[in-house]
Amino acid sequence: MEEENKRKELFRYLEETVGGSAQDWEVNKTHSHPPAFTVDEWRSHADKLFPDAKMCKNLFMKEKKKNSIWLVVALEDTPVDLKKLTKYLGFSSGSLRFAPEDVLESTLKVKQGSVTPLGLVNDRTEKKVNVMIDSKMVEDPEKNLLFHPLSNDFSTVMKGSELEKFLKATGHSVEYKDFSTLE
């Protein structure tokens, strides 16, 4: 029941900030499926539910010395080289790692396997999370993207332009980066 209430709150926020009705977000743009903890598990459900949507992978990272938290979001088929990403962000080699589950739960209020940029709705006040988005995700503002709406047993489709509106509304500073240009 708690998960359902969190989703309903998210859909109301999407209604206020992105447009559409909360009911449309809940009924037409979101579908349930068995829990998917990896992109591979998710693909088998997503391809049936949203054949025209691009799946996205979400990496929740923490830099161990500066205590910096990063949400890195890319198209599912975009390679993300963590060594190059660490260097690009100006951190020492090996210092950027996947964040522990307690950090994930205290900032985005989601569990492992459910990481999503939609979780930034829960970090609007403190803004502890830095955000980096694969620029290919928003090149076409009409491209349908697929995310978990705070739990990995549901998928929500939104356009690239809607993602950008949502991110802006949360107040997070967002860096858009073509990951193929990281050196």
mmCIF file with all atom_site columns, N, CA and C in Angstrom, residues 64-138:
data_model
loop_
_atom_site.group_PDB
_atom_site.id
_atom_site.type_symbol
_atom_site.label_atom_id
_atom_site.label_alt_id
_atom_site.label_comp_id
_atom_site.label_asym_id
_atom_site.label_entity_id
_atom_site.label_seq_id
_atom_site.pdbx_PDB_ins_code
_atom_site.Cartn_x
_atom_site.Cartn_y
_atom_site.Cartn_z
_atom_site.occupancy
_atom_site.B_iso_or_equiv
_atom_site.pdbx_formal_charge
_atom_site.auth_seq_id
_atom_site.auth_comp_id
_atom_site.auth_asym_id
_atom_site.auth_atom_id
_atom_site.pdbx_PDB_model_num
ATOM 1   N N  . LYS A 1 64  ? 33.470 8.443  -2.720  1.00 0.00 ? 64  LYS A N  1
ATOM 2   C CA . LYS A 1 64  ? 33.728 8.103  -1.318  1.00 0.00 ? 64  LYS A CA 1
ATOM 3   C C  . LYS A 1 64  ? 34.409 9.196  -0.503  1.00 0.00 ? 64  LYS A C  1
ATOM 4   N N  . LYS A 1 65  ? 35.223 10.054 -1.112  1.00 0.00 ? 65  LYS A N  1
ATOM 5   C CA . LYS A 1 65  ? 35.945 11.052 -0.324  1.00 0.00 ? 65  LYS A CA 1
ATOM 6   C C  . LYS A 1 65  ? 35.131 12.338 -0.134  1.00 0.00 ? 65  LYS A C  1
ATOM 7   N N  . LYS A 1 66  ? 34.490 12.797 -1.201  1.00 0.00 ? 66  LYS A N  1
ATOM 8   C CA . LYS A 1 66  ? 33.756 14.060 -1.138  1.00 0.00 ? 66  LYS A CA 1
ATOM 9   C C  . LYS A 1 66  ? 32.289 13.864 -0.764  1.00 0.00 ? 66  LYS A C  1
ATOM 10  N N  . ASN A 1 67  ? 31.883 12.617 -0.629  1.00 0.00 ? 67  ASN A N  1
ATOM 11  C CA . ASN A 1 67  ? 30.495 12.304 -0.268  1.00 0.00 ? 67  ASN A CA 1
ATOM 12  C C  . ASN A 1 67  ? 29.501 12.823 -1.303  1.00 0.00 ? 67  ASN A C  1
ATOM 13  N N  . SER A 1 68  ? 29.944 12.929 -2.525  1.00 0.00 ? 68  SER A N  1
ATOM 14  C CA . SER A 1 68  ? 29.118 13.424 -3.619  1.00 0.00 ? 68  SER A CA 1
ATOM 15  C C  . SER A 1 68  ? 28.271 12.275 -4.168  1.00 0.00 ? 68  SER A C  1
ATOM 16  N N  . ILE A 1 69  ? 26.975 12.529 -4.381  1.00 0.00 ? 69  ILE A N  1
ATOM 17  C CA . ILE A 1 69  ? 26.053 11.504 -4.867  1.00 0.00 ? 69  ILE A CA 1
ATOM 18  C C  . ILE A 1 69  ? 25.630 11.859 -6.284  1.00 0.00 ? 69  ILE A C  1
ATOM 19  N N  . TRP A 1 70  ? 25.644 10.856 -7.162  1.00 0.00 ? 70  TRP A N  1
ATOM 20  C CA . TRP A 1 70  ? 25.318 11.069 -8.574  1.00 0.00 ? 70  TRP A CA 1
ATOM 21  C C  . TRP A 1 70  ? 24.290 10.056 -9.050  1.00 0.00 ? 70  TRP A C  1
ATOM 22  N N  . LEU A 1 71  ? 23.308 10.550 -9.789  1.00 0.00 ? 71  LEU A N  1
ATOM 23  C CA . LEU A 1 71  ? 22.385 9.702  -10.533 1.00 0.00 ? 71  LEU A CA 1
ATOM 24  C C  . LEU A 1 71  ? 22.747 9.868  -12.001 1.00 0.00 ? 71  LEU A C  1
ATOM 25  N N  . VAL A 1 72  ? 23.194 8.786  -12.603 1.00 0.00 ? 72  VAL A N  1
ATOM 26  C CA . VAL A 1 72  ? 23.605 8.791  -14.011 1.00 0.00 ? 72  VAL A CA 1
ATOM 27  C C  . VAL A 1 72  ? 22.561 7.991  -14.775 1.00 0.00 ? 72  VAL A C  1
ATOM 28  N N  . VAL A 1 73  ? 21.937 8.631  -15.762 1.00 0.00 ? 73  VAL A N  1
ATOM 29  C CA . VAL A 1 73  ? 20.849 8.004  -16.511 1.00 0.00 ? 73  VAL A CA 1
ATOM 30  C C  . VAL A 1 73  ? 21.214 7.996  -17.987 1.00 0.00 ? 73  VAL A C  1
ATOM 31  N N  . ALA A 1 74  ? 21.116 6.814  -18.606 1.00 0.00 ? 74  ALA A N  1
ATOM 32  C CA . ALA A 1 74  ? 21.474 6.675  -20.016 1.00 0.00 ? 74  ALA A CA 1
ATOM 33  C C  . ALA A 1 74  ? 20.512 5.722  -20.703 1.00 0.00 ? 74  ALA A C  1
ATOM 34  N N  . LEU A 1 75  ? 20.460 5.841  -22.018 1.00 0.00 ? 75  LEU A N  1
ATOM 35  C CA . LEU A 1 75  ? 19.708 4.851  -22.778 1.00 0.00 ? 75  LEU A CA 1
ATOM 36  C C  . LEU A 1 75  ? 20.305 3.488  -22.490 1.00 0.00 ? 75  LEU A C  1
ATOM 37  N N  . GLU A 1 76  ? 19.472 2.504  -22.488 1.00 0.00 ? 76  GLU A N  1
ATOM 38  C CA . GLU A 1 76  ? 19.865 1.149  -22.111 1.00 0.00 ? 76  GLU A CA 1
ATOM 39  C C  . GLU A 1 76  ? 21.066 0.629  -22.912 1.00 0.00 ? 76  GLU A C  1
ATOM 40  N N  . ASP A 1 77  ? 21.186 1.022  -24.165 1.00 0.00 ? 77  ASP A N  1
ATOM 41  C CA . ASP A 1 77  ? 22.268 0.506  -25.008 1.00 0.00 ? 77  ASP A CA 1
ATOM 42  C C  . ASP A 1 77  ? 23.488 1.436  -25.069 1.00 0.00 ? 77  ASP A C  1
ATOM 43  N N  . THR A 1 78  ? 23.501 2.495  -24.266 1.00 0.00 ? 78  THR A N  1
ATOM 44  C CA . THR A 1 78  ? 24.642 3.417  -24.223 1.00 0.00 ? 78  THR A CA 1
ATOM 45  C C  . THR A 1 78  ? 25.684 2.894  -23.243 1.00 0.00 ? 78  THR A C  1
ATOM 46  N N  . PRO A 1 79  ? 26.908 2.656  -23.714 1.00 0.00 ? 79  PRO A N  1
ATOM 47  C CA . PRO A 1 79  ? 27.961 2.242  -22.769 1.00 0.00 ? 79  PRO A CA 1
ATOM 48  C C  . PRO A 1 79  ? 28.323 3.400  -21.832 1.00 0.00 ? 79  PRO A C  1
ATOM 49  N N  . VAL A 1 80  ? 28.466 3.091  -20.556 1.00 0.00 ? 80  VAL A N  1
ATOM 50  C CA . VAL A 1 80  ? 28.903 4.084  -19.572 1.00 0.00 ? 80  VAL A CA 1
ATOM 51  C C  . VAL A 1 80  ? 30.182 3.540  -18.949 1.00 0.00 ? 80  VAL A C  1
ATOM 52  N N  . ASP A 1 81  ? 31.299 4.139  -19.315 1.00 0.00 ? 81  ASP A N  1
ATOM 53  C CA . ASP A 1 81  ? 32.605 3.729  -18.808 1.00 0.00 ? 81  ASP A CA 1
ATOM 54  C C  . ASP A 1 81  ? 32.836 4.449  -17.478 1.00 0.00 ? 81  ASP A C  1
ATOM 55  N N  . LEU A 1 82  ? 32.780 3.708  -16.374 1.00 0.00 ? 82  LEU A N  1
ATOM 56  C CA . LEU A 1 82  ? 32.891 4.329  -15.058 1.00 0.00 ? 82  LEU A CA 1
ATOM 57  C C  . LEU A 1 82  ? 34.252 4.973  -14.811 1.00 0.00 ? 82  LEU A C  1
ATOM 58  N N  . LYS A 1 83  ? 35.319 4.426  -15.397 1.00 0.00 ? 83  LYS A N  1
ATOM 59  C CA . LYS A 1 83  ? 36.641 5.042  -15.231 1.00 0.00 ? 83  LYS A CA 1
ATOM 60  C C  . LYS A 1 83  ? 36.664 6.413  -15.902 1.00 0.00 ? 83  LYS A C  1
ATOM 61  N N  . LYS A 1 84  ? 36.132 6.487  -17.114 1.00 0.00 ? 84  LYS A N  1
ATOM 62  C CA . LYS A 1 84  ? 36.088 7.765  -17.826 1.00 0.00 ? 84  LYS A CA 1
ATOM 63  C C  . LYS A 1 84  ? 35.139 8.741  -17.135 1.00 0.00 ? 84  LYS A C  1
ATOM 64  N N  . LEU A 1 85  ? 34.029 8.254  -16.633 1.00 0.00 ? 85  LEU A N  1
ATOM 65  C CA . LEU A 1 85  ? 33.079 9.102  -15.934 1.00 0.00 ? 85  LEU A CA 1
ATOM 66  C C  . LEU A 1 85  ? 33.712 9.678  -14.668 1.00 0.00 ? 85  LEU A C  1
ATOM 67  N N  . THR A 1 86  ? 34.414 8.843  -13.920 1.00 0.00 ? 86  THR A N  1
ATOM 68  C CA . THR A 1 86  ? 35.092 9.290  -12.701 1.00 0.00 ? 86  THR A CA 1
ATOM 69  C C  . THR A 1 86  ? 36.087 10.402 -13.022 1.00 0.00 ? 86  THR A C  1
ATOM 70  N N  . LYS A 1 87  ? 36.861 10.205 -14.065 1.00 0.00 ? 87  LYS A N  1
ATOM 71  C CA . LYS A 1 87  ? 37.852 11.205 -14.479 1.00 0.00 ? 87  LYS A CA 1
ATOM 72  C C  . LYS A 1 87  ? 37.159 12.486 -14.923 1.00 0.00 ? 87  LYS A C  1
ATOM 73  N N  . TYR A 1 88  ? 36.114 12.365 -15.723 1.00 0.00 ? 88  TYR A N  1
ATOM 74  C CA . TYR A 1 88  ? 35.373 13.528 -16.216 1.00 0.00 ? 88  TYR A CA 1
ATOM 75  C C  . TYR A 1 88  ? 34.823 14.362 -15.054 1.00 0.00 ? 88  TYR A C  1
ATOM 76  N N  . LEU A 1 89  ? 34.333 13.697 -14.016 1.00 0.00 ? 89  LEU A N  1
ATOM 77  C CA . LEU A 1 89  ? 33.772 14.402 -12.868 1.00 0.00 ? 89  LEU A CA 1
ATOM 78  C C  . LEU A 1 89  ? 34.844 14.974 -11.937 1.00 0.00 ? 89  LEU A C  1
ATOM 79  N N  . GLY A 1 90  ? 36.100 14.656 -12.215 1.00 0.00 ? 90  GLY A N  1
ATOM 80  C CA . GLY A 1 90  ? 37.203 15.214 -11.435 1.00 0.00 ? 90  GLY A CA 1
ATOM 81  C C  . GLY A 1 90  ? 37.508 14.464 -10.160 1.00 0.00 ? 90  GLY A C  1
ATOM 82  N N  . PHE A 1 91  ? 37.083 13.217 -10.083 1.00 0.00 ? 91  PHE A N  1
ATOM 83  C CA . PHE A 1 91  ? 37.345 12.405 -8.900  1.00 0.00 ? 91  PHE A CA 1
ATOM 84  C C  . PHE A 1 91  ? 38.570 11.535 -9.130  1.00 0.00 ? 91  PHE A C  1
ATOM 85  N N  . SER A 1 92  ? 39.195 11.105 -8.041  1.00 0.00 ? 92  SER A N  1
ATOM 86  C CA . SER A 1 92  ? 40.362 10.236 -8.164  1.00 0.00 ? 92  SER A CA 1
ATOM 87  C C  . SER A 1 92  ? 39.923 8.846  -8.617  1.00 0.00 ? 92  SER A C  1
ATOM 88  N N  . SER A 1 93  ? 40.836 8.167  -9.249  1.00 0.00 ? 93  SER A N  1
ATOM 89  C CA . SER A 1 93  ? 40.568 6.841  -9.806  1.00 0.00 ? 93  SER A CA 1
ATOM 90  C C  . SER A 1 93  ? 40.020 5.890  -8.741  1.00 0.00 ? 93  SER A C  1
ATOM 91  N N  . GLY A 1 94  ? 38.943 5.211  -9.075  1.00 0.00 ? 94  GLY A N  1
ATOM 92  C CA . GLY A 1 94  ? 38.354 4.221  -8.188  1.00 0.00 ? 94  GLY A CA 1
ATOM 93  C C  . GLY A 1 94  ? 37.487 4.778  -7.071  1.00 0.00 ? 94  GLY A C  1
ATOM 94  N N  . SER A 1 95  ? 37.325 6.107  -7.018  1.00 0.00 ? 95  SER A N  1
ATOM 95  C CA . SER A 1 95  ? 36.575 6.673  -5.886  1.00 0.00 ? 95  SER A CA 1
ATOM 96  C C  . SER A 1 95  ? 35.062 6.757  -6.127  1.00 0.00 ? 95  SER A C  1
ATOM 97  N N  . LEU A 1 96  ? 34.613 6.613  -7.375  1.00 0.00 ? 96  LEU A N  1
ATOM 98  C CA . LEU A 1 96  ? 33.183 6.651  -7.673  1.00 0.00 ? 96  LEU A CA 1
ATOM 99  C C  . LEU A 1 96  ? 32.671 5.219  -7.703  1.00 0.00 ? 96  LEU A C  1
ATOM 100 N N  . ARG A 1 97  ? 31.746 4.928  -6.808  1.00 0.00 ? 97  ARG A N  1
ATOM 101 C CA . ARG A 1 97  ? 31.225 3.562  -6.675  1.00 0.00 ? 97  ARG A CA 1
ATOM 102 C C  . ARG A 1 97  ? 29.712 3.586  -6.567  1.00 0.00 ? 97  ARG A C  1
ATOM 103 N N  . PHE A 1 98  ? 29.111 2.418  -6.733  1.00 0.00 ? 98  PHE A N  1
ATOM 104 C CA . PHE A 1 98  ? 27.673 2.331  -6.531  1.00 0.00 ? 98  PHE A CA 1
ATOM 105 C C  . PHE A 1 98  ? 27.384 2.662  -5.071  1.00 0.00 ? 98  PHE A C  1
ATOM 106 N N  . ALA A 1 99  ? 26.377 3.499  -4.863  1.00 0.00 ? 99  ALA A N  1
ATOM 107 C CA . ALA A 1 99  ? 26.040 3.942  -3.513  1.00 0.00 ? 99  ALA A CA 1
ATOM 108 C C  . ALA A 1 99  ? 25.398 2.803  -2.733  1.00 0.00 ? 99  ALA A C  1
ATOM 109 N N  . PRO A 1 100 ? 25.633 2.770  -1.423  1.00 0.00 ? 100 PRO A N  1
ATOM 110 C CA . PRO A 1 100 ? 24.989 1.754  -0.588  1.00 0.00 ? 100 PRO A CA 1
ATOM 111 C C  . PRO A 1 100 ? 23.467 1.954  -0.567  1.00 0.00 ? 100 PRO A C  1
ATOM 112 N N  . GLU A 1 101 ? 22.764 0.878  -0.279  1.00 0.00 ? 101 GLU A N  1
ATOM 113 C CA . GLU A 1 101 ? 21.307 0.916  -0.309  1.00 0.00 ? 101 GLU A CA 1
ATOM 114 C C  . GLU A 1 101 ? 20.729 1.934  0.677   1.00 0.00 ? 101 GLU A C  1
ATOM 115 N N  . ASP A 1 102 ? 21.363 2.128  1.827   1.00 0.00 ? 102 ASP A N  1
ATOM 116 C CA . ASP A 1 102 ? 20.815 3.096  2.783   1.00 0.00 ? 102 ASP A CA 1
ATOM 117 C C  . ASP A 1 102 ? 20.857 4.521  2.234   1.00 0.00 ? 102 ASP A C  1
ATOM 118 N N  . VAL A 1 103 ? 21.869 4.841  1.432   1.00 0.00 ? 103 VAL A N  1
ATOM 119 C CA . VAL A 1 103 ? 21.952 6.165  0.805   1.00 0.00 ? 103 VAL A CA 1
ATOM 120 C C  . VAL A 1 103 ? 20.853 6.299  -0.248  1.00 0.00 ? 103 VAL A C  1
ATOM 121 N N  . LEU A 1 104 ? 20.643 5.268  -1.020  1.00 0.00 ? 104 LEU A N  1
ATOM 122 C CA . LEU A 1 104 ? 19.583 5.241  -2.028  1.00 0.00 ? 104 LEU A CA 1
ATOM 123 C C  . LEU A 1 104 ? 18.218 5.453  -1.374  1.00 0.00 ? 104 LEU A C  1
ATOM 124 N N  . GLU A 1 105 ? 17.960 4.722  -0.300  1.00 0.00 ? 105 GLU A N  1
ATOM 125 C CA . GLU A 1 105 ? 16.665 4.809  0.373   1.00 0.00 ? 105 GLU A CA 1
ATOM 126 C C  . GLU A 1 105 ? 16.465 6.155  1.080   1.00 0.00 ? 105 GLU A C  1
ATOM 127 N N  . SER A 1 106 ? 17.546 6.757  1.581   1.00 0.00 ? 106 SER A N  1
ATOM 128 C CA . SER A 1 106 ? 17.391 8.028  2.293   1.00 0.00 ? 106 SER A CA 1
ATOM 129 C C  . SER A 1 106 ? 17.265 9.224  1.353   1.00 0.00 ? 106 SER A C  1
ATOM 130 N N  . THR A 1 107 ? 17.729 9.099  0.117   1.00 0.00 ? 107 THR A N  1
ATOM 131 C CA . THR A 1 107 ? 17.654 10.234 -0.804  1.00 0.00 ? 107 THR A CA 1
ATOM 132 C C  . THR A 1 107 ? 16.502 10.093 -1.803  1.00 0.00 ? 107 THR A C  1
ATOM 133 N N  . LEU A 1 108 ? 16.486 9.018  -2.567  1.00 0.00 ? 108 LEU A N  1
ATOM 134 C CA . LEU A 1 108 ? 15.444 8.838  -3.589  1.00 0.00 ? 108 LEU A CA 1
ATOM 135 C C  . LEU A 1 108 ? 14.222 8.096  -3.061  1.00 0.00 ? 108 LEU A C  1
ATOM 136 N N  . LYS A 1 109 ? 14.368 7.479  -1.881  1.00 0.00 ? 109 LYS A N  1
ATOM 137 C CA . LYS A 1 109 ? 13.266 6.723  -1.254  1.00 0.00 ? 109 LYS A CA 1
ATOM 138 C C  . LYS A 1 109 ? 12.826 5.531  -2.101  1.00 0.00 ? 109 LYS A C  1
ATOM 139 N N  . VAL A 1 110 ? 13.806 4.878  -2.728  1.00 0.00 ? 110 VAL A N  1
ATOM 140 C CA . VAL A 1 110 ? 13.537 3.658  -3.489  1.00 0.00 ? 110 VAL A CA 1
ATOM 141 C C  . VAL A 1 110 ? 14.527 2.586  -3.065  1.00 0.00 ? 110 VAL A C  1
ATOM 142 N N  . LYS A 1 111 ? 14.220 1.365  -3.425  1.00 0.00 ? 111 LYS A N  1
ATOM 143 C CA . LYS A 1 111 ? 15.090 0.233  -3.107  1.00 0.00 ? 111 LYS A CA 1
ATOM 144 C C  . LYS A 1 111 ? 15.977 -0.095 -4.304  1.00 0.00 ? 111 LYS A C  1
ATOM 145 N N  . GLN A 1 112 ? 17.044 -0.864 -4.052  1.00 0.00 ? 112 GLN A N  1
ATOM 146 C CA . GLN A 1 112 ? 17.896 -1.314 -5.151  1.00 0.00 ? 112 GLN A CA 1
ATOM 147 C C  . GLN A 1 112 ? 17.029 -2.041 -6.175  1.00 0.00 ? 112 GLN A C  1
ATOM 148 N N  . GLY A 1 113 ? 17.352 -1.823 -7.436  1.00 0.00 ? 113 GLY A N  1
ATOM 149 C CA . GLY A 1 113 ? 16.572 -2.415 -8.511  1.00 0.00 ? 113 GLY A CA 1
ATOM 150 C C  . GLY A 1 113 ? 15.445 -1.514 -8.969  1.00 0.00 ? 113 GLY A C  1
ATOM 151 N N  . SER A 1 114 ? 15.226 -0.423 -8.249  1.00 0.00 ? 114 SER A N  1
ATOM 152 C CA . SER A 1 114 ? 14.150 0.511  -8.601  1.00 0.00 ? 114 SER A CA 1
ATOM 153 C C  . SER A 1 114 ? 14.670 1.926  -8.833  1.00 0.00 ? 114 SER A C  1
ATOM 154 N N  . VAL A 1 115 ? 15.974 2.075  -9.046  1.00 0.00 ? 115 VAL A N  1
ATOM 155 C CA . VAL A 1 115 ? 16.556 3.399  -9.250  1.00 0.00 ? 115 VAL A CA 1
ATOM 156 C C  . VAL A 1 115 ? 15.926 4.033  -10.486 1.00 0.00 ? 115 VAL A C  1
ATOM 157 N N  . THR A 1 116 ? 15.595 5.310  -10.372 1.00 0.00 ? 116 THR A N  1
ATOM 158 C CA . THR A 1 116 ? 14.885 6.017  -11.426 1.00 0.00 ? 116 THR A CA 1
ATOM 159 C C  . THR A 1 116 ? 15.058 7.522  -11.245 1.00 0.00 ? 116 THR A C  1
ATOM 160 N N  . PRO A 1 117 ? 15.128 8.270  -12.337 1.00 0.00 ? 117 PRO A N  1
ATOM 161 C CA . PRO A 1 117 ? 15.155 9.725  -12.163 1.00 0.00 ? 117 PRO A CA 1
ATOM 162 C C  . PRO A 1 117 ? 13.860 10.249 -11.534 1.00 0.00 ? 117 PRO A C  1
ATOM 163 N N  . LEU A 1 118 ? 12.781 9.484  -11.634 1.00 0.00 ? 118 LEU A N  1
ATOM 164 C CA . LEU A 1 118 ? 11.521 9.908  -11.015 1.00 0.00 ? 118 LEU A CA 1
ATOM 165 C C  . LEU A 1 118 ? 11.646 9.950  -9.494  1.00 0.00 ? 118 LEU A C  1
ATOM 166 N N  . GLY A 1 119 ? 12.647 9.256  -8.940  1.00 0.00 ? 119 GLY A N  1
ATOM 167 C CA . GLY A 1 119 ? 12.903 9.305  -7.504  1.00 0.00 ? 119 GLY A CA 1
ATOM 168 C C  . GLY A 1 119 ? 13.385 10.673 -7.039  1.00 0.00 ? 119 GLY A C  1
ATOM 169 N N  . LEU A 1 120 ? 13.810 11.525 -7.970  1.00 0.00 ? 120 LEU A N  1
ATOM 170 C CA . LEU A 1 120 ? 14.250 12.872 -7.595  1.00 0.00 ? 120 LEU A CA 1
ATOM 171 C C  . LEU A 1 120 ? 13.111 13.693 -6.995  1.00 0.00 ? 120 LEU A C  1
ATOM 172 N N  . VAL A 1 121 ? 11.892 13.236 -7.203  1.00 0.00 ? 121 VAL A N  1
ATOM 173 C CA . VAL A 1 121 ? 10.744 13.886 -6.559  1.00 0.00 ? 121 VAL A CA 1
ATOM 174 C C  . VAL A 1 121 ? 10.912 13.859 -5.042  1.00 0.00 ? 121 VAL A C  1
ATOM 175 N N  . ASN A 1 122 ? 11.637 12.889 -4.530  1.00 0.00 ? 122 ASN A N  1
ATOM 176 C CA . ASN A 1 122 ? 11.850 12.741 -3.086  1.00 0.00 ? 122 ASN A CA 1
ATOM 177 C C  . ASN A 1 122 ? 13.098 13.449 -2.581  1.00 0.00 ? 122 ASN A C  1
ATOM 178 N N  . ASP A 1 123 ? 13.838 14.098 -3.475  1.00 0.00 ? 123 ASP A N  1
ATOM 179 C CA . ASP A 1 123 ? 15.057 14.823 -3.100  1.00 0.00 ? 123 ASP A CA 1
ATOM 180 C C  . ASP A 1 123 ? 14.931 16.305 -3.461  1.00 0.00 ? 123 ASP A C  1
ATOM 181 N N  . ARG A 1 124 ? 13.704 16.770 -3.631  1.00 0.00 ? 124 ARG A N  1
ATOM 182 C CA . ARG A 1 124 ? 13.478 18.165 -4.050  1.00 0.00 ? 124 ARG A CA 1
ATOM 183 C C  . ARG A 1 124 ? 13.927 19.166 -3.005  1.00 0.00 ? 124 ARG A C  1
ATOM 184 N N  . THR A 1 125 ? 13.796 18.836 -1.741  1.00 0.00 ? 125 THR A N  1
ATOM 185 C CA . THR A 1 125 ? 14.128 19.783 -0.677  1.00 0.00 ? 125 THR A CA 1
ATOM 186 C C  . THR A 1 125 ? 15.633 19.842 -0.435  1.00 0.00 ? 125 THR A C  1
ATOM 187 N N  . GLU A 1 126 ? 16.241 18.682 -0.253  1.00 0.00 ? 126 GLU A N  1
ATOM 188 C CA . GLU A 1 126 ? 17.667 18.660 0.109   1.00 0.00 ? 126 GLU A CA 1
ATOM 189 C C  . GLU A 1 126 ? 18.592 18.733 -1.101  1.00 0.00 ? 126 GLU A C  1
ATOM 190 N N  . LYS A 1 127 ? 18.144 18.246 -2.227  1.00 0.00 ? 127 LYS A N  1
ATOM 191 C CA . LYS A 1 127 ? 18.936 18.258 -3.466  1.00 0.00 ? 127 LYS A CA 1
ATOM 192 C C  . LYS A 1 127 ? 20.358 17.724 -3.239  1.00 0.00 ? 127 LYS A C  1
ATOM 193 N N  . LYS A 1 128 ? 20.436 16.563 -2.611  1.00 0.00 ? 128 LYS A N  1
ATOM 194 C CA . LYS A 1 128 ? 21.730 15.919 -2.368  1.00 0.00 ? 128 LYS A CA 1
ATOM 195 C C  . LYS A 1 128 ? 22.282 15.251 -3.625  1.00 0.00 ? 128 LYS A C  1
ATOM 196 N N  . VAL A 1 129 ? 21.395 14.940 -4.568  1.00 0.00 ? 129 VAL A N  1
ATOM 197 C CA . VAL A 1 129 ? 21.776 14.149 -5.734  1.00 0.00 ? 129 VAL A CA 1
ATOM 198 C C  . VAL A 1 129 ? 22.130 15.053 -6.912  1.00 0.00 ? 129 VAL A C  1
ATOM 199 N N  . ASN A 1 130 ? 23.311 14.825 -7.482  1.00 0.00 ? 130 ASN A N  1
ATOM 200 C CA . ASN A 1 130 ? 23.721 15.453 -8.738  1.00 0.00 ? 130 ASN A CA 1
ATOM 201 C C  . ASN A 1 130 ? 23.219 14.560 -9.867  1.00 0.00 ? 130 ASN A C  1
ATOM 202 N N  . VAL A 1 131 ? 22.846 15.154 -10.987 1.00 0.00 ? 131 VAL A N  1
ATOM 203 C CA . VAL A 1 131 ? 22.222 14.386 -12.059 1.00 0.00 ? 131 VAL A CA 1
ATOM 204 C C  . VAL A 1 131 ? 22.978 14.576 -13.365 1.00 0.00 ? 131 VAL A C  1
ATOM 205 N N  . MET A 1 132 ? 23.291 13.451 -14.012 1.00 0.00 ? 132 MET A N  1
ATOM 206 C CA . MET A 1 132 ? 23.881 13.470 -15.342 1.00 0.00 ? 132 MET A CA 1
ATOM 207 C C  . MET A 1 132 ? 23.019 12.598 -16.248 1.00 0.00 ? 132 MET A C  1
ATOM 208 N N  . ILE A 1 133 ? 22.588 13.177 -17.370 1.00 0.00 ? 133 ILE A N  1
ATOM 209 C CA . ILE A 1 133 ? 21.687 12.509 -18.297 1.00 0.00 ? 133 ILE A CA 1
ATOM 210 C C  . ILE A 1 133 ? 22.372 12.330 -19.639 1.00 0.00 ? 133 ILE A C  1
ATOM 211 N N  . ASP A 1 134 ? 22.227 11.168 -20.216 1.00 0.00 ? 134 ASP A N  1
ATOM 212 C CA . ASP A 1 134 ? 22.695 10.882 -21.568 1.00 0.00 ? 134 ASP A CA 1
ATOM 213 C C  . ASP A 1 134 ? 21.975 11.834 -22.521 1.00 0.00 ? 134 ASP A C  1
ATOM 214 N N  . SER A 1 135 ? 22.718 12.695 -23.207 1.00 0.00 ? 135 SER A N  1
ATOM 215 C CA . SER A 1 135 ? 22.093 13.693 -24.078 1.00 0.00 ? 135 SER A CA 1
ATOM 216 C C  . SER A 1 135 ? 21.286 13.052 -25.207 1.00 0.00 ? 135 SER A C  1
ATOM 217 N N  . LYS A 1 136 ? 21.599 11.810 -25.555 1.00 0.00 ? 136 LYS A N  1
ATOM 218 C CA . LYS A 1 136 ? 20.847 11.121 -26.615 1.00 0.00 ? 136 LYS A CA 1
ATOM 219 C C  . LYS A 1 136 ? 19.393 10.872 -26.199 1.00 0.00 ? 136 LYS A C  1
ATOM 220 N N  . MET A 1 137 ? 19.142 10.876 -24.901 1.00 0.00 ? 137 MET A N  1
ATOM 221 C CA . MET A 1 137 ? 17.783 10.630 -24.418 1.00 0.00 ? 137 MET A CA 1
ATOM 222 C C  . MET A 1 137 ? 16.838 11.757 -24.790 1.00 0.00 ? 137 MET A C  1
ATOM 223 N N  . VAL A 1 138 ? 17.367 12.965 -24.910 1.00 0.00 ? 138 VAL A N  1
ATOM 224 C CA . VAL A 1 138 ? 16.498 14.122 -25.135 1.00 0.00 ? 138 VAL A CA 1
ATOM 225 C C  . VAL A 1 138 ? 16.746 14.799 -26.484 1.00 0.00 ? 138 VAL A C  1
#
